[in-house]
Short mmCIF file of N, CA and C in Angstrom, two decimals:
data_model
loop_
_atom_site.label_atom_id
_atom_site.label_comp_id
_atom_site.label_asym_id
_atom_site.label_seq_id
_atom_site.Cartn_x
_atom_site.Cartn_y
_atom_site.Cartn_z
N MET A 8 106.82 93.36 106.19
CA MET A 8 108.09 92.63 106.17
C MET A 8 109.21 93.59 105.77
N ASN A 9 110.35 93.40 106.38
CA ASN A 9 111.50 94.20 105.99
C ASN A 9 112.18 93.56 104.77
N PRO A 10 113.08 94.29 104.11
CA PRO A 10 113.70 93.76 102.88
C PRO A 10 114.41 92.42 103.06
N LEU A 11 115.04 92.20 104.21
CA LEU A 11 115.72 90.92 104.44
C LEU A 11 114.71 89.78 104.52
N GLN A 12 113.57 90.02 105.14
CA GLN A 12 112.53 88.99 105.21
C GLN A 12 111.95 88.69 103.84
N VAL A 13 111.78 89.72 103.01
CA VAL A 13 111.29 89.50 101.65
C VAL A 13 112.31 88.68 100.87
N HIS A 14 113.59 89.04 101.01
CA HIS A 14 114.67 88.27 100.38
C HIS A 14 114.60 86.80 100.78
N ASP A 15 114.51 86.55 102.08
CA ASP A 15 114.46 85.17 102.58
C ASP A 15 113.25 84.42 102.03
N LEU A 16 112.11 85.09 101.96
CA LEU A 16 110.90 84.48 101.41
C LEU A 16 111.11 84.09 99.95
N VAL A 17 111.66 85.00 99.17
CA VAL A 17 111.89 84.75 97.74
C VAL A 17 112.81 83.55 97.56
N ILE A 18 113.93 83.54 98.26
CA ILE A 18 114.90 82.46 98.10
C ILE A 18 114.28 81.13 98.54
N SER A 19 113.55 81.14 99.63
CA SER A 19 112.90 79.92 100.12
C SER A 19 111.92 79.35 99.09
N VAL A 20 111.07 80.21 98.53
CA VAL A 20 110.09 79.76 97.54
C VAL A 20 110.80 79.22 96.30
N LEU A 21 111.80 79.94 95.81
CA LEU A 21 112.50 79.50 94.61
C LEU A 21 113.21 78.16 94.83
N GLU A 22 113.84 78.00 95.99
CA GLU A 22 114.50 76.73 96.28
C GLU A 22 113.49 75.60 96.42
N ASP A 23 112.38 75.86 97.12
CA ASP A 23 111.34 74.83 97.29
C ASP A 23 110.75 74.40 95.95
N MET A 24 110.64 75.34 95.02
CA MET A 24 110.03 75.05 93.72
C MET A 24 111.06 74.62 92.67
N LYS A 25 112.29 74.36 93.13
CA LYS A 25 113.35 73.83 92.26
C LYS A 25 113.79 74.78 91.15
N ALA A 26 113.82 76.08 91.43
CA ALA A 26 114.41 77.02 90.48
C ALA A 26 115.90 76.71 90.38
N VAL A 27 116.48 77.05 89.24
CA VAL A 27 117.87 76.70 88.95
C VAL A 27 118.71 77.98 88.89
N ASP A 28 119.97 77.88 89.30
CA ASP A 28 120.93 78.99 89.17
C ASP A 28 120.40 80.30 89.75
N ILE A 29 120.04 80.27 91.01
CA ILE A 29 119.53 81.47 91.68
C ILE A 29 120.70 82.43 91.92
N THR A 30 120.55 83.65 91.42
CA THR A 30 121.58 84.68 91.56
C THR A 30 120.96 85.91 92.20
N ILE A 31 121.68 86.49 93.14
CA ILE A 31 121.21 87.67 93.86
C ILE A 31 122.12 88.84 93.49
N ILE A 32 121.52 89.94 93.09
CA ILE A 32 122.29 91.14 92.74
C ILE A 32 121.81 92.29 93.63
N ASP A 33 122.73 92.82 94.43
CA ASP A 33 122.42 93.94 95.31
C ASP A 33 122.49 95.23 94.50
N VAL A 34 121.37 95.90 94.35
CA VAL A 34 121.33 97.15 93.58
C VAL A 34 120.93 98.33 94.47
N LYS A 35 121.02 98.13 95.76
CA LYS A 35 120.68 99.20 96.70
C LYS A 35 121.58 100.41 96.42
N GLY A 36 120.99 101.56 96.28
CA GLY A 36 121.75 102.76 96.01
C GLY A 36 122.11 102.95 94.54
N GLN A 37 121.82 101.96 93.71
CA GLN A 37 122.15 102.06 92.28
C GLN A 37 120.95 102.51 91.46
N ASN A 38 119.76 102.34 92.01
CA ASN A 38 118.56 102.79 91.31
C ASN A 38 117.48 103.07 92.34
N SER A 39 116.41 103.67 91.89
CA SER A 39 115.34 104.04 92.82
C SER A 39 114.20 103.02 92.83
N LEU A 40 114.35 101.94 92.07
CA LEU A 40 113.25 100.99 91.94
C LEU A 40 113.24 99.91 93.01
N THR A 41 114.41 99.42 93.39
CA THR A 41 114.46 98.26 94.28
C THR A 41 115.81 98.19 94.98
N ASP A 42 115.90 97.35 96.00
CA ASP A 42 117.16 97.12 96.70
C ASP A 42 117.91 95.92 96.15
N GLU A 43 117.17 94.98 95.58
CA GLU A 43 117.79 93.72 95.19
C GLU A 43 117.06 93.11 94.01
N MET A 44 117.82 92.47 93.15
CA MET A 44 117.23 91.68 92.07
C MET A 44 117.64 90.23 92.28
N VAL A 45 116.70 89.35 92.06
CA VAL A 45 116.98 87.92 92.10
C VAL A 45 116.67 87.39 90.71
N ILE A 46 117.63 86.66 90.16
CA ILE A 46 117.46 86.06 88.84
C ILE A 46 117.53 84.55 89.02
N ALA A 47 116.57 83.84 88.45
CA ALA A 47 116.55 82.38 88.56
C ALA A 47 116.03 81.80 87.26
N SER A 48 116.46 80.59 86.97
CA SER A 48 116.02 79.91 85.76
C SER A 48 114.99 78.85 86.10
N GLY A 49 114.09 78.64 85.15
CA GLY A 49 113.13 77.54 85.21
C GLY A 49 113.40 76.60 84.06
N THR A 50 112.83 75.43 84.13
CA THR A 50 113.10 74.41 83.12
C THR A 50 112.15 74.47 81.93
N SER A 51 111.04 75.19 82.07
CA SER A 51 110.06 75.31 80.99
C SER A 51 109.18 76.52 81.27
N SER A 52 108.39 76.91 80.29
CA SER A 52 107.45 78.02 80.50
C SER A 52 106.47 77.69 81.61
N ARG A 53 106.05 76.44 81.65
CA ARG A 53 105.12 76.01 82.71
C ARG A 53 105.79 76.13 84.09
N HIS A 54 107.07 75.75 84.17
CA HIS A 54 107.80 75.86 85.43
C HIS A 54 107.92 77.33 85.85
N LEU A 55 108.21 78.22 84.88
CA LEU A 55 108.28 79.65 85.20
C LEU A 55 106.96 80.15 85.76
N SER A 56 105.87 79.74 85.13
CA SER A 56 104.54 80.15 85.58
C SER A 56 104.26 79.64 86.99
N ALA A 57 104.63 78.39 87.26
CA ALA A 57 104.43 77.81 88.59
C ALA A 57 105.28 78.53 89.63
N LEU A 58 106.53 78.86 89.28
CA LEU A 58 107.39 79.61 90.19
C LEU A 58 106.75 80.96 90.53
N ALA A 59 106.30 81.67 89.51
CA ALA A 59 105.69 82.98 89.71
C ALA A 59 104.41 82.87 90.54
N ASP A 60 103.56 81.91 90.21
CA ASP A 60 102.30 81.73 90.95
C ASP A 60 102.56 81.46 92.43
N ASP A 61 103.50 80.56 92.72
CA ASP A 61 103.78 80.22 94.11
C ASP A 61 104.42 81.40 94.83
N LEU A 62 105.29 82.12 94.16
CA LEU A 62 105.92 83.28 94.77
C LEU A 62 104.87 84.35 95.11
N VAL A 63 103.97 84.61 94.18
CA VAL A 63 102.91 85.59 94.42
C VAL A 63 102.02 85.14 95.58
N LYS A 64 101.64 83.88 95.59
CA LYS A 64 100.78 83.34 96.65
C LYS A 64 101.44 83.49 98.02
N LYS A 65 102.70 83.06 98.13
CA LYS A 65 103.40 83.12 99.42
C LYS A 65 103.67 84.57 99.84
N ALA A 66 103.95 85.43 98.89
CA ALA A 66 104.17 86.84 99.22
C ALA A 66 102.89 87.47 99.77
N LYS A 67 101.77 87.20 99.11
CA LYS A 67 100.48 87.73 99.60
C LYS A 67 100.18 87.21 100.99
N GLU A 68 100.42 85.91 101.21
CA GLU A 68 100.18 85.32 102.54
C GLU A 68 101.04 85.98 103.60
N ALA A 69 102.23 86.44 103.22
CA ALA A 69 103.15 87.08 104.16
C ALA A 69 102.90 88.59 104.28
N GLY A 70 101.89 89.09 103.58
CA GLY A 70 101.55 90.50 103.67
C GLY A 70 102.36 91.39 102.73
N VAL A 71 102.90 90.79 101.67
CA VAL A 71 103.68 91.55 100.68
C VAL A 71 103.03 91.38 99.31
N PRO A 72 101.96 92.12 99.05
CA PRO A 72 101.31 91.97 97.74
C PRO A 72 102.23 92.48 96.64
N PRO A 73 102.41 91.72 95.58
CA PRO A 73 103.27 92.15 94.48
C PRO A 73 102.76 93.44 93.84
N LEU A 74 103.68 94.28 93.44
CA LEU A 74 103.32 95.50 92.72
C LEU A 74 102.94 95.18 91.28
N GLY A 75 103.45 94.05 90.79
CA GLY A 75 103.13 93.66 89.43
C GLY A 75 103.78 92.34 89.05
N VAL A 76 103.17 91.69 88.07
CA VAL A 76 103.72 90.46 87.49
C VAL A 76 103.61 90.64 85.98
N GLU A 77 104.71 90.43 85.29
CA GLU A 77 104.73 90.62 83.84
C GLU A 77 105.24 89.36 83.15
N GLY A 78 104.63 89.03 82.02
CA GLY A 78 105.16 88.00 81.13
C GLY A 78 104.81 86.57 81.45
N LYS A 79 103.70 86.29 82.06
CA LYS A 79 103.43 84.92 82.50
C LYS A 79 103.14 83.93 81.38
N ASN A 80 102.00 83.89 80.85
CA ASN A 80 101.52 82.78 80.02
C ASN A 80 102.41 82.46 78.82
N GLY A 81 103.17 81.39 78.93
CA GLY A 81 103.99 80.91 77.83
C GLY A 81 105.24 81.71 77.55
N SER A 82 105.58 82.63 78.41
CA SER A 82 106.73 83.49 78.18
C SER A 82 108.03 82.82 78.60
N ASP A 83 109.14 83.35 78.10
CA ASP A 83 110.44 82.83 78.54
C ASP A 83 111.08 83.74 79.59
N TRP A 84 110.33 84.77 80.04
CA TRP A 84 110.82 85.67 81.08
C TRP A 84 109.61 86.19 81.85
N VAL A 85 109.59 85.94 83.15
CA VAL A 85 108.52 86.43 84.03
C VAL A 85 109.16 87.31 85.10
N LEU A 86 108.59 88.47 85.31
CA LEU A 86 109.09 89.39 86.32
C LEU A 86 108.04 89.53 87.42
N VAL A 87 108.48 89.39 88.66
CA VAL A 87 107.61 89.59 89.82
C VAL A 87 108.21 90.73 90.64
N ASP A 88 107.47 91.82 90.78
CA ASP A 88 107.94 93.00 91.50
C ASP A 88 107.39 92.98 92.92
N LEU A 89 108.28 92.75 93.88
CA LEU A 89 107.89 92.75 95.29
C LEU A 89 108.41 94.00 96.00
N ASN A 90 108.62 95.06 95.24
CA ASN A 90 109.10 96.35 95.72
C ASN A 90 110.56 96.29 96.18
N ASP A 91 110.85 95.71 97.34
CA ASP A 91 112.23 95.63 97.82
C ASP A 91 113.06 94.63 97.01
N VAL A 92 112.40 93.67 96.41
CA VAL A 92 113.08 92.63 95.62
C VAL A 92 112.31 92.47 94.31
N ILE A 93 113.03 92.58 93.20
CA ILE A 93 112.44 92.28 91.90
C ILE A 93 112.99 90.94 91.46
N VAL A 94 112.10 90.03 91.09
CA VAL A 94 112.49 88.67 90.74
C VAL A 94 112.32 88.47 89.24
N HIS A 95 113.40 88.05 88.59
CA HIS A 95 113.39 87.72 87.17
C HIS A 95 113.46 86.20 87.05
N LEU A 96 112.43 85.60 86.50
CA LEU A 96 112.38 84.16 86.28
C LEU A 96 112.51 83.94 84.78
N MET A 97 113.53 83.21 84.36
CA MET A 97 113.84 83.14 82.94
C MET A 97 114.17 81.71 82.50
N LEU A 98 113.83 81.41 81.26
CA LEU A 98 114.33 80.18 80.66
C LEU A 98 115.81 80.39 80.37
N PRO A 99 116.60 79.32 80.39
CA PRO A 99 118.05 79.47 80.18
C PRO A 99 118.43 80.24 78.91
N ARG A 100 117.71 80.02 77.81
CA ARG A 100 118.08 80.71 76.56
C ARG A 100 117.84 82.22 76.67
N ALA A 101 116.76 82.62 77.34
CA ALA A 101 116.49 84.05 77.53
C ALA A 101 117.51 84.64 78.50
N ARG A 102 117.83 83.89 79.52
CA ARG A 102 118.81 84.38 80.50
C ARG A 102 120.17 84.59 79.85
N ALA A 103 120.57 83.67 78.99
CA ALA A 103 121.84 83.81 78.28
C ALA A 103 121.80 85.00 77.32
N PHE A 104 120.67 85.18 76.64
CA PHE A 104 120.54 86.26 75.66
C PHE A 104 120.58 87.64 76.33
N TYR A 105 119.79 87.83 77.38
CA TYR A 105 119.70 89.14 78.03
C TYR A 105 120.85 89.39 79.00
N ASN A 106 121.38 88.34 79.59
CA ASN A 106 122.56 88.39 80.46
C ASN A 106 122.50 89.55 81.46
N LEU A 107 121.46 89.56 82.27
CA LEU A 107 121.26 90.64 83.24
C LEU A 107 122.41 90.73 84.24
N GLU A 108 122.99 89.59 84.60
CA GLU A 108 124.11 89.60 85.54
C GLU A 108 125.25 90.45 84.98
N LYS A 109 125.57 90.26 83.72
CA LYS A 109 126.66 91.04 83.10
C LYS A 109 126.26 92.50 82.97
N LEU A 110 125.03 92.74 82.59
CA LEU A 110 124.54 94.11 82.45
C LEU A 110 124.71 94.89 83.75
N TRP A 111 124.31 94.29 84.86
CA TRP A 111 124.40 94.99 86.14
C TRP A 111 125.83 95.07 86.64
N SER A 112 126.67 94.08 86.35
CA SER A 112 128.08 94.18 86.77
C SER A 112 128.79 95.23 85.93
N ALA A 113 128.45 95.35 84.64
CA ALA A 113 129.02 96.40 83.79
C ALA A 113 128.57 97.77 84.26
N SER A 114 127.32 97.85 84.68
CA SER A 114 126.78 99.11 85.20
C SER A 114 127.55 99.53 86.45
N GLU A 115 127.82 98.58 87.32
CA GLU A 115 128.57 98.85 88.55
C GLU A 115 129.99 99.29 88.22
N ALA A 116 130.65 98.61 87.27
CA ALA A 116 132.01 98.97 86.89
C ALA A 116 132.04 100.39 86.32
N GLN A 117 131.04 100.75 85.54
CA GLN A 117 130.97 102.09 84.97
C GLN A 117 130.81 103.13 86.07
N ARG A 118 130.00 102.85 87.08
CA ARG A 118 129.80 103.77 88.19
C ARG A 118 131.10 103.96 88.97
N GLU A 119 131.87 102.88 89.14
CA GLU A 119 133.11 102.98 89.89
C GLU A 119 134.12 103.87 89.18
N LYS A 120 134.07 103.91 87.84
CA LYS A 120 134.98 104.77 87.07
C LYS A 120 134.58 106.23 87.16
N SER A 121 133.31 106.50 87.35
CA SER A 121 132.81 107.89 87.36
C SER A 121 133.25 108.65 88.59
#
C-alpha cells in the first residue's frame, strides 16, 4: 500500500470505531520516522485497546503489518506504528497533557525561523 492508502485505512478504521477528535499532522520531510501522524482520542482505556486491535487487524489484512504497538493494556496512550503513518490513540487527559499537536506546530514554527 502507498502512504495515501495507509492514511485512508487509518482514518476509516478510526471513524468506524468511533474515535474522537481525529487530527492529522503532516510531518513529511520533518523527520526520518514517518510521513504522517494521526492523533485520536478514545473514551476509555478499553476503547483505546479496541481501536488499536481493530487498526492492527485491518492493517495486517491490507498487507501493512505494524512495525510496533506500544502501551496497550490499561494505558492512556497507545501508539501504532504503520511506518508511513504513526497513530497516537490517547485518552483526553493524556492528550491534553502531552499536547502533541502544539509540540509539532511549535517544531514547525521553529524550523521556519531557522
